[in-house]
CSV table of C-alpha atoms in Angstrom, one decimal:
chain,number,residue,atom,x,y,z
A,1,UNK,CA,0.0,0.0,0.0
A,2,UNK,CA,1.0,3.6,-0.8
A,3,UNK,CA,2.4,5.2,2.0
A,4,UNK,CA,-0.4,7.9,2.0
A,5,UNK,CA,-3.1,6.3,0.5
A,6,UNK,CA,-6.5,7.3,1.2
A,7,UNK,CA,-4.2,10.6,2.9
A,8,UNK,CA,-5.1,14.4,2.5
A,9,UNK,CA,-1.9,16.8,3.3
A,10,UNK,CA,-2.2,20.4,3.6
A,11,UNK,CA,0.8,22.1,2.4
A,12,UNK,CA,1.9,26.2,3.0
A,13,UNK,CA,4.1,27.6,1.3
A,14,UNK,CA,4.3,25.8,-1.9
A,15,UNK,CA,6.6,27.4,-4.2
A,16,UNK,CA,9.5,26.5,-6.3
A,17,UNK,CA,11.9,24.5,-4.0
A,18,UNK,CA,10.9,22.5,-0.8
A,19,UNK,CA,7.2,23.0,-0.7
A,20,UNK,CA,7.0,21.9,-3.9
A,21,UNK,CA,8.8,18.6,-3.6
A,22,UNK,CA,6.6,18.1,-0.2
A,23,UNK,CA,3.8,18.2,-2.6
A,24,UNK,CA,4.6,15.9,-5.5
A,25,UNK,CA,5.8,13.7,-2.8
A,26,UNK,CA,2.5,13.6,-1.5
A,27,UNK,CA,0.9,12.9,-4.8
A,28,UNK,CA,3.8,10.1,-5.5
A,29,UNK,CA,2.9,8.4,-2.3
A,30,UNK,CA,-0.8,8.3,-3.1
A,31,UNK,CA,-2.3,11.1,-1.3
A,32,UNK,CA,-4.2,14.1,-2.0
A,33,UNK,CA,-3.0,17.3,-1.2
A,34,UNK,CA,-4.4,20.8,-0.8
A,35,UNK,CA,-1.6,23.8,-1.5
A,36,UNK,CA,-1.5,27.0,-0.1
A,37,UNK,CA,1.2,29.9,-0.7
A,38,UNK,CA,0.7,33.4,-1.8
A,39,UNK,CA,1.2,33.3,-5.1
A,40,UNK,CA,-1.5,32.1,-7.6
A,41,UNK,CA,0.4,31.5,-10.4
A,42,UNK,CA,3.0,29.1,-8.5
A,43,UNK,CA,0.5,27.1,-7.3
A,44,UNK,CA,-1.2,26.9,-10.6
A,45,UNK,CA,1.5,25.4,-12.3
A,46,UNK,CA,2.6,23.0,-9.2
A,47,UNK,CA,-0.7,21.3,-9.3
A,48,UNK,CA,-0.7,21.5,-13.0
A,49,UNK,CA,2.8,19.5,-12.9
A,50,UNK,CA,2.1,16.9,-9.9
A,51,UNK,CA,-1.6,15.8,-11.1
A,52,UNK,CA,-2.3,16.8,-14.6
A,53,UNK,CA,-5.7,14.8,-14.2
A,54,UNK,CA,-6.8,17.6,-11.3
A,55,UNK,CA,-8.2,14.1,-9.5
A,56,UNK,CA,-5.2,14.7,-6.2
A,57,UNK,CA,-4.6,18.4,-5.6
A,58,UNK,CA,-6.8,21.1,-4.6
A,59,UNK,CA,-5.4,24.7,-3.9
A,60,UNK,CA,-5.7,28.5,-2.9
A,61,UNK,CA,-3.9,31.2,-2.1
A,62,UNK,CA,-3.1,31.9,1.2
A,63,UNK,CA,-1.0,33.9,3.5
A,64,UNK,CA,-0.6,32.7,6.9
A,65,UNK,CA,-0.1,36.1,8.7
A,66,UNK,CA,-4.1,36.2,7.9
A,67,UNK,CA,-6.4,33.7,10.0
A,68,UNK,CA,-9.2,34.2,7.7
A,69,UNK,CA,-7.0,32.7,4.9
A,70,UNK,CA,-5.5,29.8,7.2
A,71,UNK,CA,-9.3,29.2,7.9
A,72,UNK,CA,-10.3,28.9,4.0
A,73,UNK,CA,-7.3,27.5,3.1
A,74,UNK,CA,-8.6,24.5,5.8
A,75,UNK,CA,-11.9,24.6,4.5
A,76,UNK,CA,-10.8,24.0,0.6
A,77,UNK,CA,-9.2,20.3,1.9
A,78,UNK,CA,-12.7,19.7,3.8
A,79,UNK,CA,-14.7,20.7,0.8
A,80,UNK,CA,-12.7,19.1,-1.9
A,81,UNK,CA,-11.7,16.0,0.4
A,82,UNK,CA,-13.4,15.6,2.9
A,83,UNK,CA,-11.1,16.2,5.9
A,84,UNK,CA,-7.6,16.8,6.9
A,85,UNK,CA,-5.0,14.3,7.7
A,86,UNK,CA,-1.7,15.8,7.7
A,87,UNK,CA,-0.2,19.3,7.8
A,88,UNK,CA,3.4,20.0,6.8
A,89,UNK,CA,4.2,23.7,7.1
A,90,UNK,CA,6.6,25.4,4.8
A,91,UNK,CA,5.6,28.3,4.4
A,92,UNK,CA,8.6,31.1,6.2
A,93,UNK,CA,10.3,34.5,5.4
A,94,UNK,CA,13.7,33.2,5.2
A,95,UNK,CA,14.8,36.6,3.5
A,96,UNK,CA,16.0,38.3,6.3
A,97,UNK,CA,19.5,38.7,7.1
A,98,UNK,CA,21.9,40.2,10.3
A,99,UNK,CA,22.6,39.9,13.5
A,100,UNK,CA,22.2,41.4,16.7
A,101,UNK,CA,24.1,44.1,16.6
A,102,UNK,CA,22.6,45.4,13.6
A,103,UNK,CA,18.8,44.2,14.0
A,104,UNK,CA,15.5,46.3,13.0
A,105,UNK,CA,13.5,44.4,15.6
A,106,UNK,CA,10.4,45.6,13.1
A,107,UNK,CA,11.9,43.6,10.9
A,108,UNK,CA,12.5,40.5,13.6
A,109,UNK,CA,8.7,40.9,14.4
A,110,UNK,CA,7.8,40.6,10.6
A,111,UNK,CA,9.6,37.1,11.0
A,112,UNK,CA,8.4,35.8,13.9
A,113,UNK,CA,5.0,36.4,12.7
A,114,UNK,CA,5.2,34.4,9.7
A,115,UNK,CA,7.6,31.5,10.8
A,116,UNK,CA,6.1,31.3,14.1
A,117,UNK,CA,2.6,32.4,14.6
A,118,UNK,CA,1.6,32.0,11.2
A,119,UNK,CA,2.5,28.3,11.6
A,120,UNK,CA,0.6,28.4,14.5
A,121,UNK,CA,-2.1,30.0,12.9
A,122,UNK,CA,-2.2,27.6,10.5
A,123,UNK,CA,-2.2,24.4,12.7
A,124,UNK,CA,-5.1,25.8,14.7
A,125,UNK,CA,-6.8,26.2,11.6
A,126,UNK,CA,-6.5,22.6,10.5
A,127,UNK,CA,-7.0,21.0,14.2
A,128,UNK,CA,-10.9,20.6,13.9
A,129,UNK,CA,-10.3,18.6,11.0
A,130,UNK,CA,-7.6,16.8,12.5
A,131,UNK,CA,-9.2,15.8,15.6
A,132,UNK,CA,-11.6,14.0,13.8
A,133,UNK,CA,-9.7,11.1,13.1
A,134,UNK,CA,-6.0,11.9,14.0
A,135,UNK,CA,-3.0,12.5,12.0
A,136,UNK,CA,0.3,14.6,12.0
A,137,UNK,CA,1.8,17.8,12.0
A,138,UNK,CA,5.2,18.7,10.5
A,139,UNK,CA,6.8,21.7,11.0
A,140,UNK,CA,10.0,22.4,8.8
A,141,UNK,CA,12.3,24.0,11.1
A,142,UNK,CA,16.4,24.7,10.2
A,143,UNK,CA,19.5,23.3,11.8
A,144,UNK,CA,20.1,26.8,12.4
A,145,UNK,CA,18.1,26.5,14.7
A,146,UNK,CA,20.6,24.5,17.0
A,147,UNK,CA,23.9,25.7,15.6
A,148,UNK,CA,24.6,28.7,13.6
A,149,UNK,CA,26.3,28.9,10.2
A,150,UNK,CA,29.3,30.7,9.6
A,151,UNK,CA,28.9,31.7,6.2
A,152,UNK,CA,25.3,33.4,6.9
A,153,UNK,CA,24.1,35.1,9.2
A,154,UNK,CA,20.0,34.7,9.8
A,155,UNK,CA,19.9,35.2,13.6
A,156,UNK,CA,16.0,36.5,13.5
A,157,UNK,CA,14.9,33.5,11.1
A,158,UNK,CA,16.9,30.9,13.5
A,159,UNK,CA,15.1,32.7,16.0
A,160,UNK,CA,11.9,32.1,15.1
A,161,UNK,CA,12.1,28.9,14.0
A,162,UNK,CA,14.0,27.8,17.3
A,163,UNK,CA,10.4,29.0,18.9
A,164,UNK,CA,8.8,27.1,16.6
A,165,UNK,CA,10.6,24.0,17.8
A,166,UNK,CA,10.2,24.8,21.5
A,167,UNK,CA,6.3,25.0,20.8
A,168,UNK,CA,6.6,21.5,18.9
A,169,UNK,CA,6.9,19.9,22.3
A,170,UNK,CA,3.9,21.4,24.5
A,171,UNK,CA,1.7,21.2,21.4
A,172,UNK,CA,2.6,17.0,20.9
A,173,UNK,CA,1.6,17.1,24.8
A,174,UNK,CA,-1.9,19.4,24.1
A,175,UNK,CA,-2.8,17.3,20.9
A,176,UNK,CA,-1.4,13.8,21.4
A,177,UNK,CA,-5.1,12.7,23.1
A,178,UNK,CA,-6.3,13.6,20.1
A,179,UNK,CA,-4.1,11.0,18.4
A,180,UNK,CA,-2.2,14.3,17.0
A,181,UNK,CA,1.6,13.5,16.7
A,182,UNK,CA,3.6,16.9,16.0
A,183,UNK,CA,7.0,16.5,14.8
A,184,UNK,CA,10.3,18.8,13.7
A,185,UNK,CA,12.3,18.6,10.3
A,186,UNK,CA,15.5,20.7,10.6
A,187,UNK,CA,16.8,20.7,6.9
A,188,UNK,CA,21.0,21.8,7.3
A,189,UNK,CA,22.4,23.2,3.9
A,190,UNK,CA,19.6,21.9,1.5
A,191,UNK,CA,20.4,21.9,-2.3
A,192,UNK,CA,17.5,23.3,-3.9
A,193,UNK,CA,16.6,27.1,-5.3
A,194,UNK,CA,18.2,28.8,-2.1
A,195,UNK,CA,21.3,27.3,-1.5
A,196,UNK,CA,21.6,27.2,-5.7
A,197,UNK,CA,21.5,31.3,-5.8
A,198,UNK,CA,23.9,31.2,-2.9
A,199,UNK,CA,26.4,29.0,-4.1
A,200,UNK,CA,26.4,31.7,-7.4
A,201,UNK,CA,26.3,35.0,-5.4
A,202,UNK,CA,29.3,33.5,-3.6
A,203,UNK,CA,31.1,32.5,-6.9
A,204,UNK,CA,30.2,35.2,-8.7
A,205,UNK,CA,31.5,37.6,-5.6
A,206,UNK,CA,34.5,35.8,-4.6
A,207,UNK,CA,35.8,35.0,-8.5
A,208,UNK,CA,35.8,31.3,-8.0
A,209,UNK,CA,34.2,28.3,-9.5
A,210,UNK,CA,30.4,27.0,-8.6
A,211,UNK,CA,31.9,24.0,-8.0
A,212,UNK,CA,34.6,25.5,-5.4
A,213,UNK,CA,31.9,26.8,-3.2
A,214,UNK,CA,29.5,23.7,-3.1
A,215,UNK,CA,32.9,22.0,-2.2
A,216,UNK,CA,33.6,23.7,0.4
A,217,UNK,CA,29.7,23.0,1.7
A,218,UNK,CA,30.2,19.6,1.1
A,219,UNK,CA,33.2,19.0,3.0
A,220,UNK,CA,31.5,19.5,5.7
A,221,UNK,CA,28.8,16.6,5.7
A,222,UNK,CA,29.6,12.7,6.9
A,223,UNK,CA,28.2,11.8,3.7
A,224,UNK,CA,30.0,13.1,0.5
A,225,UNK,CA,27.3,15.8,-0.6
A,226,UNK,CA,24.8,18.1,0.7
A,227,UNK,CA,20.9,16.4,1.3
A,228,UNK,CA,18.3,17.4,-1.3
A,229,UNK,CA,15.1,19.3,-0.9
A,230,UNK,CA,13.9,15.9,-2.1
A,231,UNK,CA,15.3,14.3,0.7
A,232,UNK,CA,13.9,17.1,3.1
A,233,UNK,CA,10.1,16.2,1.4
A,234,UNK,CA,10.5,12.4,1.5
A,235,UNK,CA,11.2,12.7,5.8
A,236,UNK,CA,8.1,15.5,5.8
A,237,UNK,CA,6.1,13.0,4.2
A,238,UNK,CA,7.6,10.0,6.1
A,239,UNK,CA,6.6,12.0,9.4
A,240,UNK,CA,2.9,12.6,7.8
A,241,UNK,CA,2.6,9.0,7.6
A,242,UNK,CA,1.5,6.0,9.3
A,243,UNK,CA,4.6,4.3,9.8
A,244,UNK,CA,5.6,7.5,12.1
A,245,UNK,CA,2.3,6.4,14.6
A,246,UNK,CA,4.3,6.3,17.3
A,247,UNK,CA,6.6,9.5,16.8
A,248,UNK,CA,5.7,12.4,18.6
A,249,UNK,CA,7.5,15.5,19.6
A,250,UNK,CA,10.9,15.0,18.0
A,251,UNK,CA,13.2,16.9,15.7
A,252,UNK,CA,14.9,15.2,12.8
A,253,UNK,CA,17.8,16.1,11.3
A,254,UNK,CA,18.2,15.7,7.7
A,255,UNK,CA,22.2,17.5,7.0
A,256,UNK,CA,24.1,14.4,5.6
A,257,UNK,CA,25.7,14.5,8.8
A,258,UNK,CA,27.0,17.8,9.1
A,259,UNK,CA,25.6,18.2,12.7
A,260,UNK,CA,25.3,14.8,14.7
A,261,UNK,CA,22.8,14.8,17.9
């Protein structure tokens, strides 16, 4: 049996990289999936590309700052499907770069509210839905969370999602009689779209080779090359699952080994 078959995922943030992949993973694996993010035309053609037929995906857009949207964005998977299974949150404001020293704390508040409460905003949308029969929430955190890069800096988005993470565990507590499970993925340096436009900035502004910078990123994994956004999706979707009926309040590191805990 598919590993989500008979599933319905909701998905934020589904745009060209890892929200994506979380989504055709879905489809792959035989569920149905509902797809939020705040761009029309990018979920458009990610639905168009993971079920031509229209039979598996359902979407609208949605911006998780707004409750009113979380709330519709809810109601799409109950109209179209029937109910909500699984959440796996993507959507963040990962744009945002500094320190300390040099922080707007407007701007800090700007990410907090997005990678933190909008997450939460979202989940609280889903939960009637969810507590009907069960099922899973995944949040998409960062290993950033837990140990700071050296070659960027991203204190307010490490931040928040390091809140994220702490609110993981008394929400697996609040929802687990439910039958609820909530659950961490902390992606390290994830080849995909992001990490792709940073490995060229850096070539591009240092005068060296693509292939001198990714190096250098991948000398630092146990494994000889930096995980996937694919790889991120397929634990997501693993975590949405069945087979994770018994995993609750944990953080999973997918780094090829960079970080070890």
């Amino acid at each position: 049996m598919s590993l989500l078959a008979g599933k319905t995922v909701v998905v934020s943030g589904v745009g060209a990289g890892l929200g994506r992949q979380v989504a055709a993973a879905v489809v792959r694996d035989g569920g149905r999936v509902v797809l939020g993010a705040r761009t029309e035309a990018s979920l458009a053609k990610t639905a168009a590309e993971i079920d031509p037929g229209g039979a598996c995906a359902a979407y609208r857009v949605t911006d998780i700052s707004e409750e009113a949207q979380c709330e519709a964005l809810a109601e799409v998977a109950r109209e179209r499907f029937g109910g909500i299974d699984a959440v796996v949150h993507v959507a963040a404001f990962d744009g945002h770069f500094g320190g300390l020293e040099d922080a707007d704390f407007a701007s800090w508040r700007a990410v907090l509210d997005v990678n933190l409460l909008g997450t939460l905003r979202m989940t609280r949308a889903c939960l009637p839905l969810l507590k009907q029969g069960g099922g899973s929430v995944v949040f998409i955190g960062t290993q950033s969370a837990v140990a700071a890069p050296s070659q960027v800096r991203q204190a307010a988005y490490a931040a928040s999602k390091g809140a994220l993470t702490s609110a993981m565990y008394s929400l697996a507590r609040e929802l687990g009689p439910y039958r609820i499970r909530v659950n961490t993925v902390l992606p390290g340096w994830m080849w995909g779209p992001p990490v792709r436009a940073y490995v060229q900035f850096a070539a591009e502004s240092e005068g060296v080779s693509e292939a001198e910078v990714l190096g250098r990123l991948s000398d630092r994994m146990a494994l000889p090359e930096l995980a996937t956004d694919g790889d991120v999706a397929d634990a997501a979707v693993f975590l949405a699952s069945d087979r994770a009926r018994a995993i609750t309040g944990q953080s999973l590191l997918v780094n090829a080994g960079e970080l070890m805990r």
